[in-house]
CSV table of C-alpha atoms in Angstrom, one decimal:
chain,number,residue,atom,x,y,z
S,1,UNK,CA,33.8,-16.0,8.5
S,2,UNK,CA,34.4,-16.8,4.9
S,3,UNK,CA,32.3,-14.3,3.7
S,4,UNK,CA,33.6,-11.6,5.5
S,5,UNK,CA,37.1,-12.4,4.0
S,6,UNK,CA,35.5,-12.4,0.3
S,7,UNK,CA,33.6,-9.0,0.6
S,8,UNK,CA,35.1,-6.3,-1.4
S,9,UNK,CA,35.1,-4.0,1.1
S,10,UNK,CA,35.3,-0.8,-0.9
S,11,UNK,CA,32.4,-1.8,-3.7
S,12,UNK,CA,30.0,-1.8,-0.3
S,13,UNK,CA,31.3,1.3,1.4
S,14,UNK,CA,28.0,3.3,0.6
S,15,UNK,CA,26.1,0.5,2.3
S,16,UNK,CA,24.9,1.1,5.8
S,17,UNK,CA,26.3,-1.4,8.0
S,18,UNK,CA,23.2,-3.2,9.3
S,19,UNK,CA,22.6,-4.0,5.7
S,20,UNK,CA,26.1,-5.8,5.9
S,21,UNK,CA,25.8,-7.8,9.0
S,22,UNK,CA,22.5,-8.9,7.4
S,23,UNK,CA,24.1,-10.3,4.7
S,24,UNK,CA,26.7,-11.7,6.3
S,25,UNK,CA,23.9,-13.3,9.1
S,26,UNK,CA,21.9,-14.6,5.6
S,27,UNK,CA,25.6,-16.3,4.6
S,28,UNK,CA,25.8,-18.2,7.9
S,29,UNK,CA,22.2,-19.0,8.1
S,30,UNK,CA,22.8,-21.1,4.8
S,31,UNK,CA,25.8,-22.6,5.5
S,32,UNK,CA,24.2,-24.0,8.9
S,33,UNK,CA,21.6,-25.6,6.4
S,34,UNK,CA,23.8,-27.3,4.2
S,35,UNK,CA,24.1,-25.1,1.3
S,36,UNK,CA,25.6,-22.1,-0.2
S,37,UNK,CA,24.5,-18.2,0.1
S,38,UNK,CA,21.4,-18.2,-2.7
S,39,UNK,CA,21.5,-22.0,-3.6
S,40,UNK,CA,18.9,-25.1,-3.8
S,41,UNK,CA,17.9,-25.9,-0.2
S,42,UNK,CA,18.1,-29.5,0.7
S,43,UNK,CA,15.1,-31.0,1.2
S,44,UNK,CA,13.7,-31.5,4.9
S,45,UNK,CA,15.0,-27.8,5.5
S,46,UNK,CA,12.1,-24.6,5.6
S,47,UNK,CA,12.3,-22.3,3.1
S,48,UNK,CA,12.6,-19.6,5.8
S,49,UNK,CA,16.6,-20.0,6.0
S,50,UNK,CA,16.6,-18.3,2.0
S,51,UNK,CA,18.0,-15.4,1.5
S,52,UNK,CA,16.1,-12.1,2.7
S,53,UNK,CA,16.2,-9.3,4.5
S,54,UNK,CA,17.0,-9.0,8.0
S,55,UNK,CA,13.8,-9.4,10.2
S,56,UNK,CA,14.9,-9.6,13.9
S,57,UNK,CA,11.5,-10.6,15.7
S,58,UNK,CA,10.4,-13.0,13.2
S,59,UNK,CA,13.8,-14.6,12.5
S,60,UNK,CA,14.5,-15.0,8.7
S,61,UNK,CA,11.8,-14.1,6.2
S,62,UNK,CA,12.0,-16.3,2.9
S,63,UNK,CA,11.9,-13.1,0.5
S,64,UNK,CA,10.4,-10.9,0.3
S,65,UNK,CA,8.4,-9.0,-2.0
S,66,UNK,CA,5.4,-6.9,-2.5
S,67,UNK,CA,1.8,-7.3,-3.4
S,68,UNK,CA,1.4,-3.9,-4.7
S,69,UNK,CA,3.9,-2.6,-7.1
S,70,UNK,CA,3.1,0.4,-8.2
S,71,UNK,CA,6.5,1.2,-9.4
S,72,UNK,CA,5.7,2.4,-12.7
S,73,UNK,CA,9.0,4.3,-13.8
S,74,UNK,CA,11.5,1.9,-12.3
S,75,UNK,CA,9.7,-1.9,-11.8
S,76,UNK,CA,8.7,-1.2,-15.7
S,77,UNK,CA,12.2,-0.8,-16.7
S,78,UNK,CA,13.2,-3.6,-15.2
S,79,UNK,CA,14.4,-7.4,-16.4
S,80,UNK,CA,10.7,-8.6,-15.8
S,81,UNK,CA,12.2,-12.5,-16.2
S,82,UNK,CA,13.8,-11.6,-12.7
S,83,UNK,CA,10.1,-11.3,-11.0
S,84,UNK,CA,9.2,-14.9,-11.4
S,85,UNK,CA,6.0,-16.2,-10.4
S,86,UNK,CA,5.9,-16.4,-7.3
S,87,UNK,CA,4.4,-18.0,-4.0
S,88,UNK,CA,3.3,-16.6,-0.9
S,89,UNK,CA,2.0,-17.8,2.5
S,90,UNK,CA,-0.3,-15.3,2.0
S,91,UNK,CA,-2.4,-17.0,-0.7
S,92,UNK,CA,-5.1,-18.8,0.5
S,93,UNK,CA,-5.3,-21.4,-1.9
S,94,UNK,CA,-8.6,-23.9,-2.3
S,95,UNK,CA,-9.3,-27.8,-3.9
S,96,UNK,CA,-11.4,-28.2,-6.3
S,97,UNK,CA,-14.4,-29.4,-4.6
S,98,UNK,CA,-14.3,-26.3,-2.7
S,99,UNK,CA,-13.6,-23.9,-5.4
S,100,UNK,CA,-17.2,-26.2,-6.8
S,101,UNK,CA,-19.2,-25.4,-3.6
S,102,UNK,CA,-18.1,-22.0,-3.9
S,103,UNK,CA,-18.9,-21.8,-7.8
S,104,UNK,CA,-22.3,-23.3,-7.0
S,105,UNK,CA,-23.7,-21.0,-3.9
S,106,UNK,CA,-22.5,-18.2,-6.4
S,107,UNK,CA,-24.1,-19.3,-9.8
S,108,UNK,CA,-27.6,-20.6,-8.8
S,109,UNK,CA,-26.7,-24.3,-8.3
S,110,UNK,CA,-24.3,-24.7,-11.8
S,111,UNK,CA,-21.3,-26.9,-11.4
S,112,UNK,CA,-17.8,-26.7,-13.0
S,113,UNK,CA,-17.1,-28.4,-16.6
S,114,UNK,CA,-16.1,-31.7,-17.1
S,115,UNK,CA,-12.5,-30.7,-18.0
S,116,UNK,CA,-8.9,-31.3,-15.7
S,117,UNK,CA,-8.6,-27.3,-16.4
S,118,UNK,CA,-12.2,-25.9,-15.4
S,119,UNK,CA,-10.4,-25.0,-12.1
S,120,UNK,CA,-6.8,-23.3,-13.4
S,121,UNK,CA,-4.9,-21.2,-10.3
S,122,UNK,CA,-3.4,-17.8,-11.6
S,123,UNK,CA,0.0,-17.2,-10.3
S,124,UNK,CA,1.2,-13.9,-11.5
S,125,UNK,CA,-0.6,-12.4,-8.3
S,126,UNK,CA,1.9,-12.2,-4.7
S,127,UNK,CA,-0.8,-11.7,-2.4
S,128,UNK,CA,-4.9,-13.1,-3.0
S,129,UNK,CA,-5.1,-17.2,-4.2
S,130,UNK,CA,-6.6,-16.6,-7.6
S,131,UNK,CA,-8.5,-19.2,-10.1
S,132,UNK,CA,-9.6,-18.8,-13.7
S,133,UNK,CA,-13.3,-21.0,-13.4
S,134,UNK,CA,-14.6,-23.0,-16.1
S,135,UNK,CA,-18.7,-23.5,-15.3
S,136,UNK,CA,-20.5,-26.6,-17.0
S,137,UNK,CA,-22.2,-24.2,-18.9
S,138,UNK,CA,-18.9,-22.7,-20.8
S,139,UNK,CA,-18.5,-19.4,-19.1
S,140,UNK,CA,-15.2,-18.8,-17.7
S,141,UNK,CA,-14.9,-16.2,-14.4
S,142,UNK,CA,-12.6,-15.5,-12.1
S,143,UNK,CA,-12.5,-16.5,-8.5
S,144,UNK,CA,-9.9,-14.5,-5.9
S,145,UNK,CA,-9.9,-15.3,-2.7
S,146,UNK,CA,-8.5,-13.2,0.4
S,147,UNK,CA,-5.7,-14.4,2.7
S,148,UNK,CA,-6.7,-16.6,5.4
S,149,UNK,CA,-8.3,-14.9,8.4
S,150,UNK,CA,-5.1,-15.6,10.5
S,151,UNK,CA,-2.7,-14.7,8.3
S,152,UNK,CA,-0.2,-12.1,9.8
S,153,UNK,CA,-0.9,-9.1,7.1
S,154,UNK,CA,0.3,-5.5,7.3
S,155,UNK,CA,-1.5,-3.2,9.3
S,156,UNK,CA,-3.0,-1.3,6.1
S,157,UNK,CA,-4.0,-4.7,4.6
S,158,UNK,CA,-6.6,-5.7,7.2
S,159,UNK,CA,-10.4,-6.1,5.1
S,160,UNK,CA,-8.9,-5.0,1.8
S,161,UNK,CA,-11.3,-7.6,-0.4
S,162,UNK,CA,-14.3,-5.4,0.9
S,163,UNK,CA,-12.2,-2.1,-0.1
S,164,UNK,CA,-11.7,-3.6,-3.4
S,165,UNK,CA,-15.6,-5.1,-4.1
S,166,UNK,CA,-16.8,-1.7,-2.9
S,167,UNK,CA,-14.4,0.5,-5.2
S,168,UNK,CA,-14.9,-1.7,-8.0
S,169,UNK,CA,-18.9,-1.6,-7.8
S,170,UNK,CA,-18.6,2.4,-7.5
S,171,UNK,CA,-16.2,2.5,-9.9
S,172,UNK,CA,-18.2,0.7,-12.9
S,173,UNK,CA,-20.7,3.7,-12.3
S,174,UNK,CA,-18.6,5.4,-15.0
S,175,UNK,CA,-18.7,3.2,-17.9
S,176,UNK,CA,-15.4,5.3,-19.0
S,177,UNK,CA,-13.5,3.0,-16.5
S,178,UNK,CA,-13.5,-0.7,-17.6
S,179,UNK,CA,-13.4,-2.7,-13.8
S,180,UNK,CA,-14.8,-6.0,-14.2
S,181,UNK,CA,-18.2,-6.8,-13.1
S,182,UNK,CA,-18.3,-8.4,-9.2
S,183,UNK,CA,-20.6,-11.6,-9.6
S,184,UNK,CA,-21.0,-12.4,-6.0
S,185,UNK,CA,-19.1,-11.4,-3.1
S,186,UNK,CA,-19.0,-13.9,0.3
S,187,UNK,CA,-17.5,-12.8,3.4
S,188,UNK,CA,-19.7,-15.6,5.4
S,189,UNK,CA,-16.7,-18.1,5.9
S,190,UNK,CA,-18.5,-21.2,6.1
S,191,UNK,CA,-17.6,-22.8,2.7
S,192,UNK,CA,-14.4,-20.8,2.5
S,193,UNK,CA,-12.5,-19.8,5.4
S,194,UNK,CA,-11.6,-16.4,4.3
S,195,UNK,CA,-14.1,-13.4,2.0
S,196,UNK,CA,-13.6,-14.5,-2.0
S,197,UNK,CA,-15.7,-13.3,-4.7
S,198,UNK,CA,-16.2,-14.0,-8.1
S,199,UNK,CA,-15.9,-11.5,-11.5
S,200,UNK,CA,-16.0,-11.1,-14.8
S,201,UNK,CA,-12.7,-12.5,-16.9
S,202,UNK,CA,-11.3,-9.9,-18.9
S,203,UNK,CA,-10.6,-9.6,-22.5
S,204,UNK,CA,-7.9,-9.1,-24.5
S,205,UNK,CA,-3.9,-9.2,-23.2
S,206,UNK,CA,-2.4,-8.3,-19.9
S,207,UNK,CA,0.0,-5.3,-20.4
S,208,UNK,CA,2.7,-6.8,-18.5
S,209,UNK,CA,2.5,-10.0,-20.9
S,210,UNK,CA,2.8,-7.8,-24.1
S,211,UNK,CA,4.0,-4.6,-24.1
S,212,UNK,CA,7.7,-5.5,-25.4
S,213,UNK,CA,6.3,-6.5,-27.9
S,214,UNK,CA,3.7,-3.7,-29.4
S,215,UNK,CA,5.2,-0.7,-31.0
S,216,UNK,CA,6.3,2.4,-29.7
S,217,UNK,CA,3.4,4.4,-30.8
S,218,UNK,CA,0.3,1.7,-29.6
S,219,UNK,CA,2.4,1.7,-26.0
S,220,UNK,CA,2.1,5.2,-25.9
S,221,UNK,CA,-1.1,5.3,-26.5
S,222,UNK,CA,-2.4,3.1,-24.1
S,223,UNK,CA,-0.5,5.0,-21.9
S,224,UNK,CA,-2.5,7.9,-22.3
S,225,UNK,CA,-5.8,5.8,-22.5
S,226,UNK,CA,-4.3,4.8,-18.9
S,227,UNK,CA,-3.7,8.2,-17.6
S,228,UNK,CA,-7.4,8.8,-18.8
S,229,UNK,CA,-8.6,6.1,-16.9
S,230,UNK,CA,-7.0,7.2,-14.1
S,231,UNK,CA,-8.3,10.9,-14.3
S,232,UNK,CA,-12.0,9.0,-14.6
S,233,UNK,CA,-11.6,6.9,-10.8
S,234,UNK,CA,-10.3,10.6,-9.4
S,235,UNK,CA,-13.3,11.7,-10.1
S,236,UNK,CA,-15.1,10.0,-7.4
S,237,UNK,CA,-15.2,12.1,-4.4
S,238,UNK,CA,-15.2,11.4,-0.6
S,239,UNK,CA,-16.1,12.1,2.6
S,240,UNK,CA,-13.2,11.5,4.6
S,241,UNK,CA,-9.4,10.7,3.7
S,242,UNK,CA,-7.8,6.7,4.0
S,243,UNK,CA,-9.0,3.1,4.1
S,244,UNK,CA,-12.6,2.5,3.6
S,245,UNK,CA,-12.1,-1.1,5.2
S,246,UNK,CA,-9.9,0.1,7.8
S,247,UNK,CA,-11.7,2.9,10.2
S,248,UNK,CA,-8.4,3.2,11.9
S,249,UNK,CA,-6.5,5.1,9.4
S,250,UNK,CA,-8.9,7.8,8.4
S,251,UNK,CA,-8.7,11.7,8.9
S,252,UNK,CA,-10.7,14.7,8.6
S,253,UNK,CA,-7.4,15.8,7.1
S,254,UNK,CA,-5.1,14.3,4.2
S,255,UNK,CA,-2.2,15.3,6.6
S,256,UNK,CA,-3.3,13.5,9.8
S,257,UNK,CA,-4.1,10.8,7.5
S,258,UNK,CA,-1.0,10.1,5.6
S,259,UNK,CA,1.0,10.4,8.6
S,260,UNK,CA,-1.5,7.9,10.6
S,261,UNK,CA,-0.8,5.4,6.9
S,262,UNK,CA,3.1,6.1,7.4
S,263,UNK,CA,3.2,5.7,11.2
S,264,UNK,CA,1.1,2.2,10.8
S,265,UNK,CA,4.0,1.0,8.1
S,266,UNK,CA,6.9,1.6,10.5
S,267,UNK,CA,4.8,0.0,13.7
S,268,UNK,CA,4.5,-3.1,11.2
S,269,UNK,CA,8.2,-2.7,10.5
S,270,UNK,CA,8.7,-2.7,14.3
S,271,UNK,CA,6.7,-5.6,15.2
S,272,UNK,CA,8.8,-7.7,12.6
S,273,UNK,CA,11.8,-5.7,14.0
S,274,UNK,CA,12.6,-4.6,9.9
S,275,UNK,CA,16.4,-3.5,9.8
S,276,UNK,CA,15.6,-0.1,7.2
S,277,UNK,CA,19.0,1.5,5.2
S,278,UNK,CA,17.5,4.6,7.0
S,279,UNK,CA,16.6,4.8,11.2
S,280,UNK,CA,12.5,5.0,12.0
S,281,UNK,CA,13.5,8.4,13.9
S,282,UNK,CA,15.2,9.5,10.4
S,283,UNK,CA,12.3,8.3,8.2
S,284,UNK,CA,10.2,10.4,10.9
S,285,UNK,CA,11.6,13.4,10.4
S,286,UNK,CA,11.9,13.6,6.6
S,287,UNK,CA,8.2,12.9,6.6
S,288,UNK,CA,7.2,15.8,9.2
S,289,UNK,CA,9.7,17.9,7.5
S,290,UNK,CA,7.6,17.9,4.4
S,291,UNK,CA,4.1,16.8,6.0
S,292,UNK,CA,3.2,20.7,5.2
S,293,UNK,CA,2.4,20.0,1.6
S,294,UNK,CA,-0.5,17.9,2.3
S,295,UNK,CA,-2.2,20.7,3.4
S,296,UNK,CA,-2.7,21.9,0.1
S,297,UNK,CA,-5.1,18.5,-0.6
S,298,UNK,CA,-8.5,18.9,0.6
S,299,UNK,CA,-10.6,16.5,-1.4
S,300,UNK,CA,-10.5,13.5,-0.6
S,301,UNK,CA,-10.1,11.8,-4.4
S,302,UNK,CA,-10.9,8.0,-5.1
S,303,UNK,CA,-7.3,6.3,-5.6
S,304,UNK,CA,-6.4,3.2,-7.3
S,305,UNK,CA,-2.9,3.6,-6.3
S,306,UNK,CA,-1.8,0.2,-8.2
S,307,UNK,CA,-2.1,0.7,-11.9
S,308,UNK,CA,1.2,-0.7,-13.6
S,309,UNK,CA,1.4,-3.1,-16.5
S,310,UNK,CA,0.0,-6.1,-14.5
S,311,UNK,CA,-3.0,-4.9,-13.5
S,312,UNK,CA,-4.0,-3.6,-17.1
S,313,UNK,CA,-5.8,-5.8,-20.1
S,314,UNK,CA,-5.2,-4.7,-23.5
S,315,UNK,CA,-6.8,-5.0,-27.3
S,316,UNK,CA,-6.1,-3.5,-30.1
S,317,UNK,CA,-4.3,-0.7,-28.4
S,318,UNK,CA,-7.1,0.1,-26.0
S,319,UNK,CA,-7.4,-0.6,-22.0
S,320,UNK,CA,-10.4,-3.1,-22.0
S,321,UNK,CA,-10.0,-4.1,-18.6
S,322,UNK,CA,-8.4,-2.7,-14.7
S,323,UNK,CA,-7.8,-5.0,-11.9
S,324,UNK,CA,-7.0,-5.2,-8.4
S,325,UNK,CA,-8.5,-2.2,-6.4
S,326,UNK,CA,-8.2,-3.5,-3.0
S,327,UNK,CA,-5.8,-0.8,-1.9
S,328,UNK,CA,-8.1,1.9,-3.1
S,329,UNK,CA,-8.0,4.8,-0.7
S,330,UNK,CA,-9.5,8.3,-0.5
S,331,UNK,CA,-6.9,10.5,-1.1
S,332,UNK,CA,-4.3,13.0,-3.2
S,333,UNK,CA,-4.5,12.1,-6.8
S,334,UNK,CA,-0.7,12.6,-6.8
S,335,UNK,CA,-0.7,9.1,-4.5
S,336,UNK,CA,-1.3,7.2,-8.4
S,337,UNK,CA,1.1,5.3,-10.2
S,338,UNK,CA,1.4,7.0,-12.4
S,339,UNK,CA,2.9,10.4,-10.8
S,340,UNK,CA,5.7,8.1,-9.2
S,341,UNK,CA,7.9,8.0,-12.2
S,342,UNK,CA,8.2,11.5,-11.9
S,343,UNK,CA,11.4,11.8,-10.8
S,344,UNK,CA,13.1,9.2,-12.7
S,345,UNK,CA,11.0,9.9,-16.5
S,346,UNK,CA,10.0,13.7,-16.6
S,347,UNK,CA,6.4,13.5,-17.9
S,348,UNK,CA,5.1,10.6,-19.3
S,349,UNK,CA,2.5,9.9,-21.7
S,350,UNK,CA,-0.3,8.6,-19.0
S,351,UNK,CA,0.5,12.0,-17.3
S,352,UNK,CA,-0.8,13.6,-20.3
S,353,UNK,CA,-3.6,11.4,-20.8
S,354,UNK,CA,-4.4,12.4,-17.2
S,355,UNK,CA,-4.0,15.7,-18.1
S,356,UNK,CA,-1.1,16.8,-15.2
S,357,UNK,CA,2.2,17.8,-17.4
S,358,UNK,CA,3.5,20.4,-15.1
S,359,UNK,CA,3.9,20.4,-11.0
S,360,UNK,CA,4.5,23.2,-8.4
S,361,UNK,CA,7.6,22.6,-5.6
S,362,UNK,CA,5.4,21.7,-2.8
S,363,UNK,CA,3.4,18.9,-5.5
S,364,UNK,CA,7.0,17.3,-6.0
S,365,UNK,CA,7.2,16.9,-2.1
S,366,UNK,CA,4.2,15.1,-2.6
S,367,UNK,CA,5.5,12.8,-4.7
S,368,UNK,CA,8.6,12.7,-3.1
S,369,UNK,CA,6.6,11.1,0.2
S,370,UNK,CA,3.9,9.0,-1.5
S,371,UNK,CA,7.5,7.3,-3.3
S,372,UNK,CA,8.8,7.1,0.1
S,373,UNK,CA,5.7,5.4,1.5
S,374,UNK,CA,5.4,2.9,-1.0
S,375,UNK,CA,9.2,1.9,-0.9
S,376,UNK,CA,8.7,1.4,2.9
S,377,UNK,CA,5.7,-0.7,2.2
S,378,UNK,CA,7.6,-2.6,-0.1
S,379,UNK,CA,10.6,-3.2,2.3
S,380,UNK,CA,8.3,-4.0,5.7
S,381,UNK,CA,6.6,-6.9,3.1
S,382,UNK,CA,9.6,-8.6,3.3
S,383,UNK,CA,9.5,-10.1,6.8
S,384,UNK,CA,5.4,-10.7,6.3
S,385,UNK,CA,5.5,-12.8,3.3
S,386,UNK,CA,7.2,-16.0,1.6
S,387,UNK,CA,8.6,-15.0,-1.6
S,388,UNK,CA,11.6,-16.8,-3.5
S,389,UNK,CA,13.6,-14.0,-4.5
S,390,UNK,CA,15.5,-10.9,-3.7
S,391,UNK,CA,13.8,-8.6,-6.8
S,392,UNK,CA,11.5,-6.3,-5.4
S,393,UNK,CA,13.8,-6.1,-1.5
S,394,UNK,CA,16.5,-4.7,-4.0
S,395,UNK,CA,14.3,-2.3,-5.6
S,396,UNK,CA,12.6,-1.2,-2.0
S,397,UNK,CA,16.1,0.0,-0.7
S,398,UNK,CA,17.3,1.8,-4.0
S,399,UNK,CA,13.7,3.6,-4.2
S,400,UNK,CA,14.0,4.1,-0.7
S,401,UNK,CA,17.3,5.8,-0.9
S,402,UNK,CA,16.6,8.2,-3.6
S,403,UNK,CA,13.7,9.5,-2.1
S,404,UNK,CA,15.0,9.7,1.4
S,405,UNK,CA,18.1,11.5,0.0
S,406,UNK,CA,15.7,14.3,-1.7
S,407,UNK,CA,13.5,14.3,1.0
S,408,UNK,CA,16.4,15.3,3.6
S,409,UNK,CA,18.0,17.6,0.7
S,410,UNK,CA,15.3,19.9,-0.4
């Protein structure tokens, strides 16, 4: 009970108990494997006794994190060195004679180059194996392939690579959106065990890499080229609201549907047995409470509903490229990015690329409950992935807190 005996009891007194105890439980867990709370593991041991958040059905969770970001206004802000690269059981990854059968079914017969790095695996990603693809003839593409077909995924997450090649080829209808071009798309499963498909590589510099370092004025105006963007894939219009890969959370209704999204989260949460800083029948309630406010949406708008900095290719202070649409859903505009850093930054310069500088009460719910969903799809990721550090658990419970705290206040 060392650890009990070093807590400093009144720094944690705004800390819900189970949050405690699962601390403590993470303390013991790595002293019974031979090495301190959030140290090297020896090797022979799994990497499931790391520290994480307290998963009671699964027992302990390596980390944690999250596939899908989003976090615009406070993931931006942060120390970006703390959200190291990442592994994930998750990822699907392939050898290189596969990757070359796969390469060769897609491109007419053409093998890889010569070259040790025709086949090079892309790591900033936390959920899809991803490989930048050298062909003998010296075009370089991009391969991503989907989680294994038994993988254990969130509920929300089942057949997203056929959500993302079907938003990405609507999307490039508009040529004012710059989505890559799909090369060839395989969900057969016989040379790879899971769907993959190939694209176009990008130009220029991902956001995330570079932004530090451009100047105040060329960030803000990629911003607004962003919020522009953005404006551009609302435009596409529906016919009913939630998944297109995923029959099982749609509605007639933006109301029926959100809730159906929410209630699948907190079943996923269940079926890991997720210990939340706020009880299911609480997070219930605060979402009911304001349900209401969806009424007011009844077109169901294309969403991208993960455009931050990683996702986002730059060049000469333009967007030239957007990735990773594979949790494009039909839905409130309001669900974007974008709108999430409302709270926390006022209005921002994508908002007035998008156009959207001003919001009415019942808009701020909104907000309030799309910031709500994705901090408890963040926090349920924890016990369904493999992750090496605490970063984006941390960030779940603080975004969780503020929105609950607004949602139960207003």
């Amino acid at each position: 009970m060392d650890f009990l005996r070093s807590v400093d009891w009144q720094s944690l007194a705004v800390i819900p108990v189970p949050v405690i105890v699962a601390s403590w439980a993470r303390s013991e867990r790595s002293r019974a494997v031979g090495r301190a709370p959030g140290g090297e593991q020896p090797a022979g041991h799994e990497a499931d006794a790391r520290a994480a958040p307290l998963c009671i059905s699964s027992g302990w969770s390596s980390f944690p994190g999250c596939g899908i970001m989003g976090v615009t206004g406070l993931i931006a802000r942060a120390d970006v060195r703390q959200r190291k690269t990442v592994e994930s059981k998750t990822k699907n990854t392939m050898t290189r004679p596969q990757i070359a059968a796969m390469a060769a079914r897609a491109f007419g017969g053409m093998a890889l180059a010569d070259s040790e790095d025709a086949v090079l695996e892309l790591k900033d990603g936390w959920f899809n194996a991803a490989y930048n693809v050298r062909l003998v003839d010296g075009r370089e593409v991009i391969l991503k392939i989907a989680p294994p077909r038994d993988a254990e995924v969130m509920f929300y997450e089942n057949n997203i690579m056929a959500t993302e090649v079907a938003a990405m080829r609507l999307v490039r209808r508009n040529p004012a959106i710059p989505a890559p071009e799909i090369y060839h798309f395989d969900d057969g499963h016989d040379l790879c065990d899971s769907d993959y498909f190939f694209m176009e590589k990008l130009a220029g510099d991902n956001l995330e890499h570079v932004r530090a370092s451009l100047p105040p004025e060329t960030q803000a105006s990629i911003d607004l080229h962003i919020g522009e963007i953005i404006r551009e894939i609302n435009g596409f219009t529906g016919t009913y609201f939630g998944y297109d890969g995923n029959p099982d959370l749609r509605a007639s209704t933006w109301r029926e549907a959100f809730i159906k999204i929410m209630e699948s989260v907190l079943e996923d949460g269940t079926r890991k047995g997720v210990v939340y800083d706020h009880g299911y029948a609480e997070i219930r309630a605060a979402v009911l409470r304001h349900a209401p406010a969806l009424e007011e949406v009844t077109t169901p708008c294309l969403v991208h509903w993960d455009v931050w900095d990683p996702n986002v290719f730059v060049k000469e202070g333009r967007v030239v490229g957007l990735i990773d649409f594979e949790r494009a859903l039909w839905a409130d505009p309001l669900m974007e990015a974008q709108f999430r850093s409302l709270s926390s930054d006022g209005i921002t310069s994508s908002m007035r690329g998008y156009g959207k500088t001003s919001f009415t009460f019942e808009e701020e719910r909104r907000c309030r409950l799309y910031s709500l969903h994705l901090a408890l799809v963040m926090n349920t990721e924890c016990c369904y992935r493999s992750y090496d550090n605490d970063f984006v658990y941390n960030l779940s419970r603080q975004w969780m807190g503020e929105h609950m705290d607004w949602l139960k206040a207003n």
